[in-house]
């Protein structure tokens, strides 16, 4: 059984993994929010809805969801906490049906409780490196990149402070309540630093050349990016395909499928295209309708069909978009707001395939300067094309399946 709660970027890797497992002859059950049922069914997976669509919509509408510090609290209070008990009950039913193994990101705390209570093996899957703590450079804490010279003992101290001040007060009481209902003893270790990571096995859903650390648990192995691409069969929107054929390769701008407060981003994107004399495509559910021969917009377009025809992509830094751009061999500008986005941006910079600019600093002056720098230096595109040769998506999926099969054997 696979489980994930969050936005599309959190669920899509589990859909891709579920499909790969089913192709290998395994039966897969996906637990997630009702809003993802249609995608799960289209992927051919058995789906168990948990939680309420109203909670999902309320979370997306919260003005602090994408705040670098406060966003996690919003995600927990409005989305993750309300599904803890229903998810545990659903997992218990599946365990009694005879599920061989559980697969879940570490923030799905109900899976950790169910595994501990019923003895069902749990594979913690990490869609982003920031889910795994490290005290060794490179490290990010929210939007802050820890300087290279900071010793490991100091970074460990920072993690302890973050636990004590922010993270443990946020979740510990709710974890204790669910553990009590499950008949488990009180927790004596850090939730985020220790307990939420399965003692059975862990799987990084990104390759080791993207992110690795010598102090991650030895039980964590790398697979690679899980790219979910059921949208490819639909093709590009007709007007987008026409636009691509009508001129030079455009700049693509995407603030994230779950971003509801992107007006300033789109305004800066359109103005930047004029400053640089480039064509542009704006994507996202809030993308404005455009009447301009040099610009185009759409709520959605499959990246696997689009990015290979783009000059560069400007995006929020979700790991799925990072991976699609890496495969397409297109240089990137990441405009991170919260969660794993700052860490992903750092790692893309270290790979030499892009630059970053925090979302709260995006305006026509800053964005045109960063994009102008990216486009003026061919090395960014050359490096992006070189890295794309390492994107063995089929091999990534095979490695992930082997890890799940090893756990359930």
Coordinates of C-alpha atoms in Angstrom, one line a residue:
X1 CA 0.0 0.0 0.0
X2 CA 1.2 3.5 -0.9
X3 CA 0.2 6.6 1.0
X4 CA 0.7 10.3 0.4
X5 CA -1.0 13.5 1.4
X6 CA -0.3 17.0 0.1
X7 CA -0.3 18.6 -3.3
X8 CA 0.2 17.0 -6.7
X9 CA 4.0 17.1 -6.4
X10 CA 3.7 14.9 -3.2
X11 CA 1.3 12.4 -4.8
X12 CA 2.7 12.0 -8.3
X13 CA 5.9 10.1 -7.3
X14 CA 3.7 7.6 -5.5
X15 CA 1.5 7.2 -8.5
X16 CA 4.5 6.6 -10.7
X17 CA 5.9 4.0 -8.2
X18 CA 2.6 2.3 -7.9
X19 CA 2.3 2.0 -11.7
X20 CA 5.9 0.5 -11.9
X21 CA 5.1 -2.0 -9.2
X22 CA 1.9 -3.1 -10.9
X23 CA 3.7 -3.6 -14.2
X24 CA 5.9 -5.9 -12.2
X25 CA 2.9 -8.0 -11.1
X26 CA 2.2 -6.5 -7.7
X27 CA -1.2 -5.3 -6.4
X28 CA -1.0 -1.7 -5.2
X29 CA -3.4 0.3 -3.1
X30 CA -3.0 4.1 -2.9
X31 CA -4.4 6.1 0.1
X32 CA -4.7 9.8 -0.5
X33 CA -7.1 12.7 -0.5
X34 CA -10.3 12.3 -2.6
X35 CA -9.1 15.0 -5.0
X36 CA -6.5 12.6 -6.4
X37 CA -8.9 9.7 -7.0
X38 CA -9.4 10.3 -10.7
X39 CA -5.6 10.3 -11.3
X40 CA -5.2 7.1 -9.3
X41 CA -8.0 5.3 -11.2
X42 CA -6.5 6.6 -14.5
X43 CA -3.2 5.1 -13.4
X44 CA -4.9 1.7 -12.8
X45 CA -4.5 1.7 -9.0
X46 CA -6.9 0.7 -6.4
X47 CA -7.7 3.9 -4.5
X48 CA -8.8 4.5 -0.9
X49 CA -9.9 8.1 -0.2
X50 CA -8.8 9.5 3.2
X51 CA -9.6 13.0 4.4
X52 CA -11.8 15.8 2.9
X53 CA -11.5 17.8 -0.2
X54 CA -12.6 20.9 1.8
X55 CA -9.5 20.6 3.9
X56 CA -7.3 20.4 0.8
X57 CA -9.0 23.5 -0.7
X58 CA -8.8 25.4 2.6
X59 CA -5.1 24.6 2.8
X60 CA -4.4 25.8 -0.7
X61 CA -6.3 29.0 0.0
X62 CA -4.3 29.9 3.1
X63 CA -2.1 33.0 2.5
X64 CA 0.7 31.5 4.6
X65 CA 0.9 28.1 3.0
X66 CA 3.9 29.1 1.0
X67 CA 5.7 31.0 3.8
X68 CA 9.2 29.8 4.3
X69 CA 8.8 29.4 8.1
X70 CA 5.0 29.3 8.8
X71 CA 4.0 27.1 5.8
X72 CA 4.7 23.8 7.6
X73 CA 2.4 24.8 10.4
X74 CA -0.4 25.6 7.9
X75 CA 0.2 22.3 6.1
X76 CA 0.1 20.4 9.4
X77 CA -2.9 22.1 11.0
X78 CA -5.2 22.2 8.0
X79 CA -4.2 19.1 6.0
X80 CA -1.9 16.5 7.7
X81 CA -3.3 16.5 11.2
X82 CA -7.0 16.1 10.2
X83 CA -6.1 12.9 8.2
X84 CA -4.0 11.2 10.9
X85 CA -6.8 9.2 12.6
X86 CA -8.8 8.3 9.4
X87 CA -5.5 7.3 7.7
X88 CA -4.6 5.0 10.7
X89 CA -8.0 3.4 10.6
X90 CA -7.8 2.8 6.8
X91 CA -4.3 1.4 7.2
X92 CA -5.4 -0.9 9.9
X93 CA -8.2 -2.3 7.7
X94 CA -5.6 -2.9 4.9
X95 CA -3.2 -4.6 7.2
X96 CA -6.0 -7.0 8.3
X97 CA -6.6 -7.6 4.5
X98 CA -3.0 -8.9 4.3
X99 CA -1.0 -6.0 2.9
X100 CA 2.6 -7.1 2.7
X101 CA 4.3 -3.7 3.1
X102 CA 3.6 0.0 3.6
X103 CA 5.2 2.7 1.5
X104 CA 4.9 6.4 2.6
X105 CA 6.8 9.7 2.9
X106 CA 7.9 10.3 6.5
X107 CA 5.4 13.1 7.1
X108 CA 2.5 10.5 6.8
X109 CA 2.8 9.8 10.6
X110 CA -0.2 7.4 10.6
X111 CA 1.8 5.0 8.5
X112 CA 4.6 5.0 11.0
X113 CA 2.1 4.3 13.9
X114 CA 0.4 1.5 11.9
X115 CA 3.7 -0.1 11.1
X116 CA 4.8 -0.1 14.7
X117 CA 1.4 -1.3 16.0
X118 CA 0.9 -4.1 13.5
X119 CA 4.4 -5.1 12.6
X120 CA 3.9 -4.4 8.9
X121 CA 7.2 -3.4 7.2
X122 CA 7.3 0.3 6.3
X123 CA 9.5 1.8 3.5
X124 CA 10.0 5.6 4.1
X125 CA 10.2 7.3 0.7
X126 CA 11.9 10.6 0.4
X127 CA 10.9 12.7 -2.5
X128 CA 13.3 15.5 -1.6
X129 CA 16.7 15.6 0.2
X130 CA 15.5 18.0 2.8
X131 CA 13.3 15.3 4.3
X132 CA 16.6 13.6 5.4
X133 CA 18.6 15.5 8.0
X134 CA 22.3 16.0 7.7
X135 CA 24.9 17.9 9.7
X136 CA 27.3 18.0 6.8
X137 CA 27.5 20.6 4.0
X138 CA 25.5 21.3 1.9
X139 CA 22.6 21.8 4.3
X140 CA 19.6 24.1 4.3
X141 CA 17.3 25.2 7.1
X142 CA 14.2 26.6 5.6
X143 CA 15.4 29.4 3.3
X144 CA 18.9 29.6 4.9
X145 CA 21.9 27.8 3.4
X146 CA 24.3 26.8 6.2
X147 CA 27.7 28.1 5.2
X148 CA 30.3 25.5 4.3
X149 CA 32.6 26.3 7.3
X150 CA 30.0 25.6 10.0
X151 CA 31.1 22.5 12.0
X152 CA 28.8 19.5 12.2
X153 CA 28.3 19.8 15.9
X154 CA 27.0 23.3 15.4
X155 CA 24.6 22.2 12.7
X156 CA 23.4 19.4 15.0
X157 CA 22.7 22.0 17.6
X158 CA 20.7 24.1 15.2
X159 CA 18.5 21.0 14.4
X160 CA 17.9 20.5 18.2
X161 CA 16.9 24.1 18.6
X162 CA 14.5 23.9 15.6
X163 CA 13.0 20.7 17.1
X164 CA 12.5 22.3 20.5
X165 CA 11.2 25.6 19.4
X166 CA 9.2 24.8 16.3
X167 CA 8.7 21.2 15.2
X168 CA 8.1 19.1 18.3
X169 CA 5.5 21.6 19.8
X170 CA 3.7 21.4 16.4
X171 CA 3.1 17.7 16.2
X172 CA 4.1 15.8 19.4
X173 CA 0.8 16.0 21.2
X174 CA -1.1 14.7 18.2
X175 CA 1.4 11.9 17.7
X176 CA 1.1 11.0 21.4
X177 CA -2.7 10.8 21.2
X178 CA -2.6 8.5 18.1
X179 CA 0.0 6.3 19.7
X180 CA -2.1 6.1 22.9
X181 CA -5.2 5.0 20.9
X182 CA -3.0 2.4 19.1
X183 CA -1.8 1.0 22.5
X184 CA 1.8 2.1 21.9
X185 CA 4.0 3.5 24.7
X186 CA 5.0 7.2 24.9
X187 CA 7.6 8.4 22.5
X188 CA 11.0 9.2 23.9
X189 CA 12.8 10.5 20.8
X190 CA 12.5 13.4 18.4
X191 CA 9.6 13.0 16.0
X192 CA 11.3 14.7 13.0
X193 CA 14.9 13.8 13.8
X194 CA 14.3 10.1 14.6
X195 CA 10.9 8.5 15.0
X196 CA 9.1 9.4 11.8
X197 CA 11.8 7.6 9.7
X198 CA 11.1 3.9 9.3
X199 CA 13.6 1.6 11.0
X200 CA 13.0 -0.9 8.3
X201 CA 14.2 0.8 5.2
X202 CA 14.3 4.2 3.4
X203 CA 14.4 5.1 -0.3
X204 CA 15.5 8.3 -1.8
X205 CA 13.4 9.1 -4.8
X206 CA 16.2 11.1 -6.4
X207 CA 19.6 9.9 -7.7
X208 CA 22.8 10.2 -5.6
X209 CA 24.3 12.7 -8.1
X210 CA 21.4 15.0 -7.2
X211 CA 21.8 14.8 -3.4
X212 CA 23.7 12.6 -1.0
X213 CA 25.2 12.9 2.5
X214 CA 27.6 10.6 4.4
X215 CA 25.6 10.9 7.6
X216 CA 22.2 9.7 6.3
X217 CA 21.1 6.4 7.8
X218 CA 22.7 3.4 6.1
X219 CA 19.3 1.8 5.5
X220 CA 18.5 4.6 3.0
X221 CA 19.3 3.8 -0.6
X222 CA 18.9 5.8 -3.7
X223 CA 16.6 5.0 -6.6
X224 CA 16.0 8.1 -8.7
X225 CA 13.2 10.4 -9.7
X226 CA 9.8 9.0 -10.1
X227 CA 8.2 10.7 -13.0
X228 CA 4.4 10.3 -13.4
X229 CA 3.4 10.9 -17.0
X230 CA -0.1 9.7 -17.6
X231 CA -0.7 13.2 -19.1
X232 CA 1.5 12.5 -22.1
X233 CA -1.3 10.7 -24.0
X234 CA -3.4 13.9 -23.9
X235 CA -0.7 15.8 -25.7
X236 CA 0.0 19.6 -25.5
X237 CA -3.0 22.0 -25.5
X238 CA -3.5 22.8 -29.2
X239 CA -2.9 26.5 -28.8
X240 CA 0.3 25.9 -26.9
X241 CA 1.6 23.5 -29.7
X242 CA 0.7 26.1 -32.3
X243 CA 2.5 28.8 -30.4
X244 CA 5.6 26.7 -30.2
X245 CA 5.6 26.3 -33.9
X246 CA 5.3 30.0 -34.6
X247 CA 8.6 31.2 -33.4
X248 CA 11.8 30.8 -31.3
X249 CA 11.9 28.6 -28.3
X250 CA 10.1 30.4 -25.4
X251 CA 10.7 30.9 -21.8
X252 CA 8.4 28.8 -19.6
X253 CA 7.1 30.1 -16.3
X254 CA 5.4 27.9 -13.7
X255 CA 4.9 28.9 -10.1
X256 CA 3.5 25.5 -9.0
X257 CA 0.1 23.7 -9.5
X258 CA -0.8 24.4 -5.8
X259 CA 0.1 28.1 -5.9
X260 CA -2.9 30.3 -5.6
X261 CA -1.1 33.6 -5.0
X262 CA 1.0 34.1 -8.1
X263 CA -0.2 37.4 -9.7
X264 CA 3.0 39.2 -9.0
X265 CA 5.0 36.3 -10.4
X266 CA 3.0 36.4 -13.7
X267 CA 3.3 40.1 -14.0
X268 CA 7.1 39.9 -13.5
X269 CA 7.3 37.1 -16.1
X270 CA 5.4 39.0 -18.8
X271 CA 7.5 42.1 -18.2
X272 CA 10.7 40.1 -18.2
X273 CA 9.9 38.6 -21.6
X274 CA 9.5 42.1 -23.0
X275 CA 12.7 43.3 -21.4
X276 CA 14.7 40.4 -22.8
X277 CA 12.9 40.3 -26.2
X278 CA 11.8 36.7 -25.6
X279 CA 8.6 34.7 -26.1
X280 CA 7.0 33.2 -23.1
X281 CA 4.5 30.6 -21.9
X282 CA 2.7 31.1 -18.5
X283 CA 1.4 27.9 -16.9
X284 CA -0.6 27.2 -13.8
X285 CA -4.3 27.2 -12.6
X286 CA -4.1 31.0 -11.9
X287 CA -2.2 31.9 -15.2
X288 CA -3.9 35.0 -16.7
X289 CA -5.5 35.0 -20.1
X290 CA -3.2 36.7 -22.6
X291 CA -3.8 38.6 -25.8
X292 CA -0.3 38.9 -27.1
X293 CA 1.4 37.2 -30.1
X294 CA 4.6 36.9 -28.0
X295 CA 3.0 35.2 -25.0
X296 CA 0.8 32.2 -24.4
X297 CA -0.9 30.8 -21.2
X298 CA -2.5 27.5 -20.1
X299 CA -3.6 26.0 -16.8
X300 CA -1.5 22.9 -17.6
X301 CA 0.8 21.3 -20.2
X302 CA 2.8 18.1 -19.9
X303 CA 6.4 19.0 -19.1
X304 CA 7.7 15.9 -20.9
X305 CA 6.3 17.3 -24.2
X306 CA 7.0 21.0 -23.5
X307 CA 10.3 21.6 -21.8
X308 CA 12.5 20.0 -24.6
X309 CA 11.2 22.8 -26.8
X310 CA 11.8 25.6 -24.3
X311 CA 14.8 28.0 -24.0
X312 CA 14.7 27.9 -20.2
X313 CA 12.2 27.3 -17.4
X314 CA 11.4 29.4 -14.4
X315 CA 9.6 27.5 -11.7
X316 CA 8.9 27.1 -8.0
X317 CA 11.4 24.3 -7.3
X318 CA 9.2 21.3 -6.7
X319 CA 11.2 18.2 -7.2
X320 CA 9.0 16.9 -10.0
X321 CA 9.5 20.0 -12.1
X322 CA 13.2 20.0 -11.3
X323 CA 13.4 16.4 -12.6
X324 CA 11.4 17.1 -15.7
X325 CA 13.7 20.0 -16.5
X326 CA 16.8 17.9 -15.8
X327 CA 15.6 15.2 -18.2
X328 CA 14.8 17.8 -20.9
X329 CA 18.3 19.3 -20.6
X330 CA 16.9 22.8 -20.2
X331 CA 18.5 25.4 -17.9
X332 CA 16.4 26.5 -14.9
X333 CA 15.7 29.5 -12.7
X334 CA 14.1 28.4 -9.4
X335 CA 12.0 30.9 -7.4
X336 CA 11.5 29.0 -4.1
X337 CA 9.0 29.9 -1.4
X338 CA 8.9 27.1 1.2
X339 CA 9.4 23.4 2.1
X340 CA 12.0 21.6 -0.1
X341 CA 12.2 24.3 -2.7
X342 CA 15.2 26.2 -1.3
X343 CA 17.2 22.9 -0.9
X344 CA 16.3 21.8 -4.5
X345 CA 17.4 25.2 -5.8
X346 CA 20.7 24.9 -4.1
X347 CA 21.3 21.4 -5.5
X348 CA 20.5 22.5 -9.0
X349 CA 23.0 25.4 -8.6
X350 CA 25.6 23.0 -7.4
X351 CA 25.0 20.8 -10.5
X352 CA 25.6 23.9 -12.7
X353 CA 22.2 23.7 -14.4
X354 CA 20.5 26.8 -13.1
X355 CA 20.2 29.8 -10.8
X356 CA 17.7 30.8 -8.1
X357 CA 15.8 33.8 -6.9
X358 CA 13.5 33.7 -3.8
X359 CA 9.9 34.2 -4.8
X360 CA 9.5 37.1 -2.4
X361 CA 12.3 39.0 -4.3
X362 CA 10.8 38.4 -7.8
X363 CA 10.1 41.5 -9.8
X364 CA 10.9 42.5 -13.4
X365 CA 14.3 43.9 -12.4
X366 CA 15.5 40.9 -10.4
X367 CA 14.0 38.3 -12.7
X368 CA 15.2 39.8 -15.9
X369 CA 18.7 40.1 -14.4
X370 CA 18.9 36.5 -13.4
X371 CA 17.4 35.2 -16.6
X372 CA 19.6 37.5 -18.7
X373 CA 22.6 36.1 -16.9
X374 CA 21.5 32.5 -17.5
X375 CA 20.8 33.1 -21.2
X376 CA 24.0 35.0 -21.8
X377 CA 26.2 32.2 -20.8
X378 CA 26.0 29.0 -22.9
X379 CA 27.6 26.9 -20.2
X380 CA 24.3 26.7 -18.3
X381 CA 22.6 25.0 -21.3
X382 CA 25.6 22.9 -22.0
X383 CA 25.7 21.6 -18.5
X384 CA 22.0 21.0 -18.5
X385 CA 22.2 18.9 -21.6
X386 CA 25.1 16.9 -20.2
X387 CA 23.2 16.1 -16.9
X388 CA 20.2 15.0 -18.9
X389 CA 22.2 12.0 -20.1
X390 CA 22.1 10.7 -16.6
X391 CA 18.3 10.8 -16.4
X392 CA 17.6 7.0 -16.7
X393 CA 14.0 7.2 -15.7
X394 CA 13.2 3.5 -16.5
X395 CA 16.2 2.5 -14.4
X396 CA 15.1 4.8 -11.6
X397 CA 11.7 3.1 -11.5
X398 CA 13.3 -0.4 -11.6
X399 CA 15.6 0.5 -8.6
X400 CA 12.6 1.7 -6.6
X401 CA 10.6 -1.5 -7.3
X402 CA 13.6 -3.6 -6.2
X403 CA 13.6 -1.8 -2.9
X404 CA 9.9 -2.3 -2.3
X405 CA 10.2 -6.0 -3.3
X406 CA 13.1 -6.5 -0.9
X407 CA 11.1 -5.1 2.0
X408 CA 8.0 -7.3 1.3
X409 CA 9.9 -10.5 0.5

